[in-house]
Amino acid sequence: RHRTLPATLEWTAGLVSPHEAAFLQAMAVFSGSFDPEGALAVSATTRPEAMARLALLADKSLISTDIDGDRIAYRLMDTTRSHCRERMLSSGDLAAVQQRHAEHICAVLERATVEWEQRPANEWGASYGRFIDDLRGALEWTSRDDTNRVLRIRLTLAGILLWNHFSLTEECRVQVSRAVRELDATGLSGTELEMKLKLWLGGSSMFTEGLKPVAMDTLQRALEIAERAGNGDYRMRCLIMIGVYQLCT
């Protein structure tokens, strides 16, 4: 049976052209469902090509389609996804696709951060909650290559609201801690990126590890950068968190 399944997948992939097969394999980089925008980003094709190939692959039942109102999403079966990833790995294409995937997820979550104050929380969560696993995969990929340090920091910062919305506070603390350790190597110490990361690190540490002096030191560092940058919004956020710490102690 184990030998038959790969043979069946190979036979099915033979029903499409090499370009369509490469497109299908690129979709395996997603952890779950994906939309046309994501398919376009990771496949490095034009929009008409991406839409045509999605329609063809759905018609041949190589990908499944889920329509919810105006939103359309696609998904690969787990067996198909695993097989396609193995094909990309053997062909040497996996790294390039994973890089495009990480950059796409970063762009999506940066847009989500902008929309946070513009949309109802439940609507925002419904739109972006499906990206949690893709965020985890992108962070794992970028951690393997030092040239991706800045992208990893951007991904972490972009994912903070998502972790916070779904109360994944410990996961947030762990990932932000890792990003903070990369700041010196990337030359981003003292920037507003450090300010934002330190604010969330101080808060998440306080709520997961208790009222330890290191949490206050982290918040004070974020406040220092906010005051130096003249960022009134983050200065107020820092003062609120410092006030919470002092009230609790």
mmCIF file of N, CA and C in Angstrom, residues 27-158:
data_model
loop_
_atom_site.group_PDB
_atom_site.id
_atom_site.type_symbol
_atom_site.label_atom_id
_atom_site.label_comp_id
_atom_site.label_asym_id
_atom_site.label_seq_id
_atom_site.Cartn_x
_atom_site.Cartn_y
_atom_site.Cartn_z
ATOM 1 N N MET A 27 2.257 24.723 -4.076
ATOM 2 C CA MET A 27 1.153 24.900 -3.124
ATOM 3 C C MET A 27 1.359 24.078 -1.853
ATOM 4 N N ALA A 28 2.252 23.097 -1.907
ATOM 5 C CA ALA A 28 2.492 22.236 -0.750
ATOM 6 C C ALA A 28 3.204 22.967 0.370
ATOM 7 N N VAL A 29 3.697 24.177 0.105
ATOM 8 C CA VAL A 29 4.394 24.926 1.150
ATOM 9 C C VAL A 29 3.415 25.465 2.195
ATOM 10 N N PHE A 30 2.146 25.565 1.850
ATOM 11 C CA PHE A 30 1.139 26.045 2.803
ATOM 12 C C PHE A 30 0.793 24.936 3.804
ATOM 13 N N SER A 31 0.594 25.348 5.051
ATOM 14 C CA SER A 31 0.286 24.377 6.104
ATOM 15 C C SER A 31 -1.142 23.869 6.025
ATOM 16 N N GLY A 32 -2.034 24.677 5.469
ATOM 17 C CA GLY A 32 -3.430 24.289 5.362
ATOM 18 C C GLY A 32 -4.030 24.896 4.110
ATOM 19 N N SER A 33 -5.112 25.646 4.285
ATOM 20 C CA SER A 33 -5.768 26.259 3.136
ATOM 21 C C SER A 33 -4.979 27.486 2.658
ATOM 22 N N PHE A 34 -5.216 27.861 1.430
ATOM 23 C CA PHE A 34 -4.577 29.044 0.864
ATOM 24 C C PHE A 34 -5.539 29.691 -0.128
ATOM 25 N N ASP A 35 -5.324 30.967 -0.390
ATOM 26 C CA ASP A 35 -6.193 31.691 -1.313
ATOM 27 C C ASP A 35 -5.446 31.990 -2.609
ATOM 28 N N PRO A 36 -6.132 32.537 -3.607
ATOM 29 C CA PRO A 36 -5.460 32.838 -4.877
ATOM 30 C C PRO A 36 -4.270 33.775 -4.719
ATOM 31 N N GLU A 37 -4.368 34.732 -3.781
ATOM 32 C CA GLU A 37 -3.257 35.648 -3.540
ATOM 33 C C GLU A 37 -2.011 34.882 -3.094
ATOM 34 N N GLY A 38 -2.195 33.928 -2.195
ATOM 35 C CA GLY A 38 -1.076 33.123 -1.727
ATOM 36 C C GLY A 38 -0.507 32.253 -2.833
ATOM 37 N N ALA A 39 -1.391 31.652 -3.630
ATOM 38 C CA ALA A 39 -0.939 30.815 -4.740
ATOM 39 C C ALA A 39 -0.104 31.627 -5.716
ATOM 40 N N LEU A 40 -0.544 32.841 -5.989
ATOM 41 C CA LEU A 40 0.192 33.729 -6.891
ATOM 42 C C LEU A 40 1.573 34.054 -6.326
ATOM 43 N N ALA A 41 1.645 34.316 -5.036
ATOM 44 C CA ALA A 41 2.899 34.735 -4.402
ATOM 45 C C ALA A 41 3.943 33.621 -4.402
ATOM 46 N N VAL A 42 3.558 32.409 -4.044
ATOM 47 C CA VAL A 42 4.559 31.345 -3.897
ATOM 48 C C VAL A 42 4.931 30.694 -5.224
ATOM 49 N N SER A 43 4.079 30.848 -6.230
ATOM 50 C CA SER A 43 4.353 30.197 -7.523
ATOM 51 C C SER A 43 5.146 31.080 -8.467
ATOM 52 N N ALA A 44 5.252 32.375 -8.160
ATOM 53 C CA ALA A 44 5.985 33.327 -9.007
ATOM 54 C C ALA A 44 5.461 33.301 -10.443
ATOM 55 N N THR A 45 4.135 33.266 -10.581
ATOM 56 C CA THR A 45 3.503 33.304 -11.901
ATOM 57 C C THR A 45 2.698 34.593 -12.027
ATOM 58 N N THR A 46 2.113 34.808 -13.171
ATOM 59 C CA THR A 46 1.213 35.946 -13.352
ATOM 60 C C THR A 46 -0.159 35.580 -12.803
ATOM 61 N N ARG A 47 -0.962 36.600 -12.520
ATOM 62 C CA ARG A 47 -2.305 36.320 -11.978
ATOM 63 C C ARG A 47 -3.148 35.466 -12.925
ATOM 64 N N PRO A 48 -3.217 35.780 -14.227
ATOM 65 C CA PRO A 48 -4.017 34.911 -15.113
ATOM 66 C C PRO A 48 -3.532 33.461 -15.109
ATOM 67 N N GLU A 49 -2.201 33.268 -15.093
ATOM 68 C CA GLU A 49 -1.665 31.906 -15.062
ATOM 69 C C GLU A 49 -2.056 31.196 -13.777
ATOM 70 N N ALA A 50 -1.937 31.898 -12.652
ATOM 71 C CA ALA A 50 -2.265 31.283 -11.361
ATOM 72 C C ALA A 50 -3.737 30.885 -11.303
ATOM 73 N N MET A 51 -4.620 31.771 -11.739
ATOM 74 C CA MET A 51 -6.053 31.472 -11.676
ATOM 75 C C MET A 51 -6.408 30.314 -12.610
ATOM 76 N N ALA A 52 -5.783 30.286 -13.782
ATOM 77 C CA ALA A 52 -6.073 29.204 -14.730
ATOM 78 C C ALA A 52 -5.600 27.861 -14.183
ATOM 79 N N ARG A 53 -4.430 27.858 -13.553
ATOM 80 C CA ARG A 53 -3.888 26.606 -13.029
ATOM 81 C C ARG A 53 -4.647 26.130 -11.801
ATOM 82 N N LEU A 54 -5.096 27.054 -10.980
ATOM 83 C CA LEU A 54 -5.933 26.660 -9.846
ATOM 84 C C LEU A 54 -7.220 26.002 -10.331
ATOM 85 N N ALA A 55 -7.836 26.604 -11.354
ATOM 86 C CA ALA A 55 -9.085 26.046 -11.890
ATOM 87 C C ALA A 55 -8.842 24.662 -12.489
ATOM 88 N N LEU A 56 -7.738 24.508 -13.210
ATOM 89 C CA LEU A 56 -7.445 23.215 -13.841
ATOM 90 C C LEU A 56 -7.171 22.139 -12.792
ATOM 91 N N LEU A 57 -6.373 22.477 -11.774
ATOM 92 C CA LEU A 57 -6.034 21.493 -10.738
ATOM 93 C C LEU A 57 -7.263 21.117 -9.911
ATOM 94 N N ALA A 58 -8.143 22.093 -9.673
ATOM 95 C CA ALA A 58 -9.387 21.788 -8.961
ATOM 96 C C ALA A 58 -10.273 20.889 -9.807
ATOM 97 N N ASP A 59 -10.294 21.150 -11.106
ATOM 98 C CA ASP A 59 -11.113 20.342 -12.012
ATOM 99 C C ASP A 59 -10.623 18.901 -12.059
ATOM 100 N N LYS A 60 -9.321 18.700 -11.900
ATOM 101 C CA LYS A 60 -8.751 17.358 -11.908
ATOM 102 C C LYS A 60 -8.682 16.751 -10.502
ATOM 103 N N SER A 61 -9.277 17.442 -9.529
ATOM 104 C CA SER A 61 -9.350 16.972 -8.135
ATOM 105 C C SER A 61 -7.981 16.830 -7.482
ATOM 106 N N LEU A 62 -6.997 17.587 -7.973
ATOM 107 C CA LEU A 62 -5.687 17.579 -7.340
ATOM 108 C C LEU A 62 -5.638 18.547 -6.168
ATOM 109 N N ILE A 63 -6.524 19.518 -6.154
ATOM 110 C CA ILE A 63 -6.722 20.381 -4.998
ATOM 111 C C ILE A 63 -8.222 20.478 -4.749
ATOM 112 N N SER A 64 -8.583 20.693 -3.483
ATOM 113 C CA SER A 64 -9.995 20.849 -3.138
ATOM 114 C C SER A 64 -10.323 22.325 -2.992
ATOM 115 N N THR A 65 -11.578 22.650 -3.192
ATOM 116 C CA THR A 65 -12.033 24.038 -3.173
ATOM 117 C C THR A 65 -13.087 24.227 -2.106
ATOM 118 N N ASP A 66 -12.977 25.334 -1.379
ATOM 119 C CA ASP A 66 -13.950 25.676 -0.345
ATOM 120 C C ASP A 66 -14.399 27.112 -0.573
ATOM 121 N N ILE A 67 -15.693 27.306 -0.828
ATOM 122 C CA ILE A 67 -16.231 28.641 -1.082
ATOM 123 C C ILE A 67 -17.088 29.054 0.100
ATOM 124 N N ASP A 68 -16.750 30.195 0.697
ATOM 125 C CA ASP A 68 -17.487 30.727 1.841
ATOM 126 C C ASP A 68 -17.854 32.176 1.529
ATOM 127 N N GLY A 69 -19.065 32.373 1.027
ATOM 128 C CA GLY A 69 -19.481 33.712 0.620
ATOM 129 C C GLY A 69 -18.668 34.174 -0.573
ATOM 130 N N ASP A 70 -18.004 35.310 -0.404
ATOM 131 C CA ASP A 70 -17.175 35.851 -1.482
ATOM 132 C C ASP A 70 -15.755 35.302 -1.443
ATOM 133 N N ARG A 71 -15.452 34.513 -0.434
ATOM 134 C CA ARG A 71 -14.083 34.031 -0.247
ATOM 135 C C ARG A 71 -13.934 32.611 -0.769
ATOM 136 N N ILE A 72 -12.851 32.391 -1.515
ATOM 137 C CA ILE A 72 -12.562 31.058 -2.018
ATOM 138 C C ILE A 72 -11.209 30.611 -1.474
ATOM 139 N N ALA A 73 -11.143 29.386 -1.018
ATOM 140 C CA ALA A 73 -9.895 28.845 -0.471
ATOM 141 C C ALA A 73 -9.648 27.476 -1.092
ATOM 142 N N TYR A 74 -8.376 27.127 -1.156
ATOM 143 C CA TYR A 74 -7.968 25.848 -1.727
ATOM 144 C C TYR A 74 -7.174 25.073 -0.687
ATOM 145 N N ARG A 75 -7.089 23.765 -0.890
ATOM 146 C CA ARG A 75 -6.359 22.918 0.053
ATOM 147 C C ARG A 75 -5.868 21.658 -0.663
ATOM 148 N N LEU A 76 -4.677 21.227 -0.273
ATOM 149 C CA LEU A 76 -4.162 19.946 -0.756
ATOM 150 C C LEU A 76 -4.439 18.873 0.290
ATOM 151 N N MET A 77 -4.715 17.668 -0.156
ATOM 152 C CA MET A 77 -4.790 16.548 0.779
ATOM 153 C C MET A 77 -3.418 16.338 1.410
ATOM 154 N N ASP A 78 -3.397 15.824 2.620
ATOM 155 C CA ASP A 78 -2.123 15.645 3.331
ATOM 156 C C ASP A 78 -1.153 14.766 2.540
ATOM 157 N N THR A 79 -1.671 13.716 1.931
ATOM 158 C CA THR A 79 -0.800 12.828 1.166
ATOM 159 C C THR A 79 -0.217 13.552 -0.048
ATOM 160 N N THR A 80 -1.037 14.347 -0.708
ATOM 161 C CA THR A 80 -0.566 15.107 -1.868
ATOM 162 C C THR A 80 0.465 16.142 -1.440
ATOM 163 N N ARG A 81 0.200 16.811 -0.321
ATOM 164 C CA ARG A 81 1.137 17.825 0.169
ATOM 165 C C ARG A 81 2.501 17.200 0.486
ATOM 166 N N SER A 82 2.482 16.078 1.179
ATOM 167 C CA SER A 82 3.724 15.406 1.540
ATOM 168 C C SER A 82 4.497 14.973 0.296
ATOM 169 N N HIS A 83 3.785 14.422 -0.659
ATOM 170 C CA HIS A 83 4.424 13.972 -1.895
ATOM 171 C C HIS A 83 5.034 15.150 -2.660
ATOM 172 N N CYS A 84 4.308 16.246 -2.744
ATOM 173 C CA CYS A 84 4.795 17.417 -3.482
ATOM 174 C C CYS A 84 6.016 18.036 -2.808
ATOM 175 N N ARG A 85 6.027 18.072 -1.490
ATOM 176 C CA ARG A 85 7.192 18.598 -0.785
ATOM 177 C C ARG A 85 8.423 17.731 -1.042
ATOM 178 N N GLU A 86 8.230 16.431 -1.079
ATOM 179 C CA GLU A 86 9.347 15.532 -1.368
ATOM 180 C C GLU A 86 9.879 15.767 -2.777
ATOM 181 N N ARG A 87 8.971 16.007 -3.722
ATOM 182 C CA ARG A 87 9.397 16.278 -5.092
ATOM 183 C C ARG A 87 10.182 17.584 -5.173
ATOM 184 N N MET A 88 9.711 18.611 -4.472
ATOM 185 C CA MET A 88 10.431 19.890 -4.475
ATOM 186 C C MET A 88 11.787 19.768 -3.807
ATOM 187 N N LEU A 89 11.849 18.983 -2.743
ATOM 188 C CA LEU A 89 13.112 18.791 -2.046
ATOM 189 C C LEU A 89 14.123 18.091 -2.944
ATOM 190 N N SER A 90 13.680 17.076 -3.653
ATOM 191 C CA SER A 90 14.587 16.331 -4.523
ATOM 192 C C SER A 90 15.012 17.145 -5.735
ATOM 193 N N SER A 91 14.156 18.068 -6.188
ATOM 194 C CA SER A 91 14.484 18.890 -7.354
ATOM 195 C C SER A 91 15.263 20.145 -6.983
ATOM 196 N N GLY A 92 15.345 20.454 -5.680
ATOM 197 C CA GLY A 92 16.052 21.647 -5.237
ATOM 198 C C GLY A 92 15.224 22.915 -5.284
ATOM 199 N N ASP A 93 13.912 22.786 -5.502
ATOM 200 C CA ASP A 93 13.043 23.963 -5.620
ATOM 201 C C ASP A 93 12.437 24.398 -4.288
ATOM 202 N N LEU A 94 12.537 23.575 -3.261
ATOM 203 C CA LEU A 94 11.818 23.834 -2.016
ATOM 204 C C LEU A 94 12.279 25.128 -1.346
ATOM 205 N N ALA A 95 13.576 25.391 -1.321
ATOM 206 C CA ALA A 95 14.092 26.561 -0.618
ATOM 207 C C ALA A 95 13.529 27.857 -1.200
ATOM 208 N N ALA A 96 13.501 27.970 -2.523
ATOM 209 C CA ALA A 96 12.997 29.191 -3.164
ATOM 210 C C ALA A 96 11.509 29.387 -2.878
ATOM 211 N N VAL A 97 10.757 28.297 -2.889
ATOM 212 C CA VAL A 97 9.318 28.390 -2.621
ATOM 213 C C VAL A 97 9.077 28.784 -1.163
ATOM 214 N N GLN A 98 9.837 28.207 -0.239
ATOM 215 C CA GLN A 98 9.684 28.552 1.175
ATOM 216 C C GLN A 98 10.049 30.014 1.432
ATOM 217 N N GLN A 99 11.042 30.512 0.721
ATOM 218 C CA GLN A 99 11.409 31.919 0.861
ATOM 219 C C GLN A 99 10.264 32.822 0.415
ATOM 220 N N ARG A 100 9.674 32.522 -0.720
ATOM 221 C CA ARG A 100 8.533 33.323 -1.205
ATOM 222 C C ARG A 100 7.352 33.209 -0.250
ATOM 223 N N HIS A 101 7.164 32.016 0.321
ATOM 224 C CA HIS A 101 6.071 31.810 1.279
ATOM 225 C C HIS A 101 6.274 32.671 2.514
ATOM 226 N N ALA A 102 7.495 32.694 3.064
ATOM 227 C CA ALA A 102 7.772 33.497 4.263
ATOM 228 C C ALA A 102 7.552 34.971 3.991
ATOM 229 N N GLU A 103 7.991 35.455 2.844
ATOM 230 C CA GLU A 103 7.809 36.864 2.493
ATOM 231 C C GLU A 103 6.331 37.193 2.311
ATOM 232 N N HIS A 104 5.582 36.262 1.745
ATOM 233 C CA HIS A 104 4.141 36.474 1.559
ATOM 234 C C HIS A 104 3.416 36.536 2.899
ATOM 235 N N ILE A 105 3.700 35.589 3.793
ATOM 236 C CA ILE A 105 3.033 35.577 5.099
ATOM 237 C C ILE A 105 3.365 36.844 5.875
ATOM 238 N N CYS A 106 4.606 37.304 5.771
ATOM 239 C CA CYS A 106 4.994 38.551 6.437
ATOM 240 C C CYS A 106 4.167 39.711 5.909
ATOM 241 N N ALA A 107 4.022 39.811 4.594
ATOM 242 C CA ALA A 107 3.240 40.897 3.993
ATOM 243 C C ALA A 107 1.776 40.830 4.415
ATOM 244 N N VAL A 108 1.212 39.618 4.459
ATOM 245 C CA VAL A 108 -0.193 39.449 4.859
ATOM 246 C C VAL A 108 -0.403 39.903 6.301
ATOM 247 N N LEU A 109 0.491 39.501 7.203
ATOM 248 C CA LEU A 109 0.306 39.836 8.610
ATOM 249 C C LEU A 109 0.650 41.297 8.901
ATOM 250 N N GLU A 110 1.518 41.891 8.119
ATOM 251 C CA GLU A 110 1.740 43.337 8.257
ATOM 252 C C GLU A 110 0.495 44.104 7.840
ATOM 253 N N ARG A 111 -0.178 43.621 6.818
ATOM 254 C CA ARG A 111 -1.453 44.229 6.427
ATOM 255 C C ARG A 111 -2.503 44.015 7.512
ATOM 256 N N ALA A 112 -2.490 42.833 8.114
ATOM 257 C CA ALA A 112 -3.438 42.542 9.197
ATOM 258 C C ALA A 112 -3.234 43.491 10.374
ATOM 259 N N THR A 113 -1.987 43.841 10.663
ATOM 260 C CA THR A 113 -1.697 44.769 11.761
ATOM 261 C C THR A 113 -2.324 46.127 11.493
ATOM 262 N N VAL A 114 -2.259 46.574 10.246
ATOM 263 C CA VAL A 114 -2.864 47.859 9.871
ATOM 264 C C VAL A 114 -4.382 47.797 10.027
ATOM 265 N N GLU A 115 -4.969 46.629 9.708
ATOM 266 C CA GLU A 115 -6.430 46.481 9.741
ATOM 267 C C GLU A 115 -6.975 46.246 11.148
ATOM 268 N N TRP A 116 -6.100 45.986 12.111
ATOM 269 C CA TRP A 116 -6.542 45.620 13.456
ATOM 270 C C TRP A 116 -7.510 46.636 14.055
ATOM 271 N N GLU A 117 -7.233 47.904 13.885
ATOM 272 C CA GLU A 117 -8.066 48.946 14.481
ATOM 273 C C GLU A 117 -9.211 49.369 13.568
ATOM 274 N N GLN A 118 -9.317 48.753 12.403
ATOM 275 C CA GLN A 118 -10.321 49.159 11.428
ATOM 276 C C GLN A 118 -11.461 48.154 11.282
ATOM 277 N N ARG A 119 -11.313 46.955 11.883
ATOM 278 C CA ARG A 119 -12.308 45.909 11.703
ATOM 279 C C ARG A 119 -12.725 45.343 13.049
ATOM 280 N N PRO A 120 -13.963 44.825 13.163
ATOM 281 C CA PRO A 120 -14.376 44.147 14.395
ATOM 282 C C PRO A 120 -13.454 42.976 14.698
ATOM 283 N N ALA A 121 -13.193 42.728 15.970
ATOM 284 C CA ALA A 121 -12.217 41.710 16.367
ATOM 285 C C ALA A 121 -12.580 40.323 15.849
ATOM 286 N N ASN A 122 -13.863 39.946 15.921
ATOM 287 C CA ASN A 122 -14.236 38.595 15.469
ATOM 288 C C ASN A 122 -14.068 38.450 13.961
ATOM 289 N N GLU A 123 -14.343 39.521 13.224
ATOM 290 C CA GLU A 123 -14.164 39.491 11.769
ATOM 291 C C GLU A 123 -12.682 39.415 11.415
ATOM 292 N N TRP A 124 -11.877 40.176 12.138
ATOM 293 C CA TRP A 124 -10.424 40.162 11.919
ATOM 294 C C TRP A 124 -9.860 38.767 12.205
ATOM 295 N N GLY A 125 -10.285 38.174 13.314
ATOM 296 C CA GLY A 125 -9.808 36.841 13.678
ATOM 297 C C GLY A 125 -10.211 35.786 12.673
ATOM 298 N N ALA A 126 -11.423 35.908 12.134
ATOM 299 C CA ALA A 126 -11.887 34.944 11.136
ATOM 300 C C ALA A 126 -11.079 35.037 9.850
ATOM 301 N N SER A 127 -10.642 36.245 9.518
ATOM 302 C CA SER A 127 -9.879 36.446 8.286
ATOM 303 C C SER A 127 -8.444 35.968 8.405
ATOM 304 N N TYR A 128 -7.830 36.182 9.578
ATOM 305 C CA TYR A 128 -6.399 35.952 9.697
ATOM 306 C C TYR A 128 -6.010 34.772 10.592
ATOM 307 N N GLY A 129 -6.965 34.183 11.292
ATOM 308 C CA GLY A 129 -6.633 33.065 12.168
ATOM 309 C C GLY A 129 -6.044 31.877 11.429
ATOM 310 N N ARG A 130 -6.421 31.690 10.179
ATOM 311 C CA ARG A 130 -5.929 30.539 9.410
ATOM 312 C C ARG A 130 -4.448 30.643 9.080
ATOM 313 N N PHE A 131 -3.836 31.804 9.347
ATOM 314 C CA PHE A 131 -2.420 31.977 9.018
ATOM 315 C C PHE A 131 -1.483 31.574 10.160
ATOM 316 N N ILE A 132 -2.033 31.128 11.278
ATOM 317 C CA ILE A 132 -1.194 30.767 12.428
ATOM 318 C C ILE A 132 -0.152 29.706 12.055
ATOM 319 N N ASP A 133 -0.599 28.617 11.447
ATOM 320 C CA ASP A 133 0.336 27.537 11.123
ATOM 321 C C ASP A 133 1.332 27.963 10.049
ATOM 322 N N ASP A 134 0.889 28.788 9.102
ATOM 323 C CA ASP A 134 1.819 29.286 8.095
ATOM 324 C C ASP A 134 2.847 30.219 8.711
ATOM 325 N N LEU A 135 2.439 30.995 9.707
ATOM 326 C CA LEU A 135 3.387 31.849 10.428
ATOM 327 C C LEU A 135 4.438 30.987 11.119
ATOM 328 N N ARG A 136 4.009 29.928 11.772
ATOM 329 C CA ARG A 136 4.955 29.031 12.445
ATOM 330 C C ARG A 136 5.932 28.419 11.446
ATOM 331 N N GLY A 137 5.418 27.990 10.305
ATOM 332 C CA GLY A 137 6.284 27.401 9.294
ATOM 333 C C GLY A 137 7.279 28.406 8.741
ATOM 334 N N ALA A 138 6.828 29.636 8.525
ATOM 335 C CA ALA A 138 7.715 30.683 7.999
ATOM 336 C C ALA A 138 8.799 31.034 9.002
ATOM 337 N N LEU A 139 8.446 31.076 10.283
ATOM 338 C CA LEU A 139 9.446 31.368 11.314
ATOM 339 C C LEU A 139 10.473 30.247 11.412
ATOM 340 N N GLU A 140 10.020 29.026 11.285
ATOM 341 C CA GLU A 140 10.957 27.888 11.320
ATOM 342 C C GLU A 140 11.914 27.962 10.131
ATOM 343 N N TRP A 141 11.387 28.286 8.948
ATOM 344 C CA TRP A 141 12.225 28.357 7.759
ATOM 345 C C TRP A 141 13.262 29.477 7.891
ATOM 346 N N THR A 142 12.841 30.665 8.301
ATOM 347 C CA THR A 142 13.767 31.798 8.371
ATOM 348 C C THR A 142 14.823 31.606 9.455
ATOM 349 N N SER A 143 14.535 30.778 10.457
ATOM 350 C CA SER A 143 15.508 30.561 11.526
ATOM 351 C C SER A 143 16.695 29.717 11.068
ATOM 352 N N ARG A 144 16.592 29.079 9.915
ATOM 353 C CA ARG A 144 17.661 28.203 9.431
ATOM 354 C C ARG A 144 18.759 28.959 8.684
ATOM 355 N N ASP A 145 18.513 30.226 8.362
ATOM 356 C CA ASP A 145 19.446 30.973 7.522
ATOM 357 C C ASP A 145 19.673 32.352 8.116
ATOM 358 N N ASP A 146 20.925 32.684 8.458
ATOM 359 C CA ASP A 146 21.228 33.972 9.072
ATOM 360 C C ASP A 146 20.917 35.152 8.162
ATOM 361 N N THR A 147 20.877 34.923 6.854
ATOM 362 C CA THR A 147 20.547 36.027 5.945
ATOM 363 C C THR A 147 19.086 36.440 6.059
ATOM 364 N N ASN A 148 18.275 35.616 6.716
ATOM 365 C CA ASN A 148 16.854 35.910 6.883
ATOM 366 C C ASN A 148 16.531 36.504 8.259
ATOM 367 N N ARG A 149 17.537 36.983 8.968
ATOM 368 C CA ARG A 149 17.295 37.488 10.319
ATOM 369 C C ARG A 149 16.289 38.648 10.332
ATOM 370 N N VAL A 150 16.470 39.602 9.423
ATOM 371 C CA VAL A 150 15.567 40.750 9.400
ATOM 372 C C VAL A 150 14.146 40.303 9.069
ATOM 373 N N LEU A 151 14.012 39.392 8.113
ATOM 374 C CA LEU A 151 12.685 38.881 7.772
ATOM 375 C C LEU A 151 12.069 38.168 8.960
ATOM 376 N N ARG A 152 12.864 37.415 9.703
ATOM 377 C CA ARG A 152 12.346 36.719 10.890
ATOM 378 C C ARG A 152 11.852 37.718 11.927
ATOM 379 N N ILE A 153 12.583 38.805 12.121
ATOM 380 C CA ILE A 153 12.159 39.829 13.077
ATOM 381 C C ILE A 153 10.859 40.470 12.615
ATOM 382 N N ARG A 154 10.766 40.778 11.333
ATOM 383 C CA ARG A 154 9.530 41.367 10.794
ATOM 384 C C ARG A 154 8.353 40.404 10.941
ATOM 385 N N LEU A 155 8.591 39.116 10.667
ATOM 386 C CA LEU A 155 7.538 38.112 10.818
ATOM 387 C C LEU A 155 7.050 38.045 12.262
ATOM 388 N N THR A 156 7.991 38.072 13.193
ATOM 389 C CA THR A 156 7.641 37.996 14.609
ATOM 390 C C THR A 156 6.800 39.186 15.020
ATOM 391 N N LEU A 157 7.233 40.373 14.627
ATOM 392 C CA LEU A 157 6.486 41.579 14.974
ATOM 393 C C LEU A 157 5.099 41.559 14.341
ATOM 394 N N ALA A 158 5.021 41.107 13.092
ATOM 395 C CA ALA A 158 3.733 41.048 12.396
ATOM 396 C C ALA A 158 2.798 40.014 13.007
#
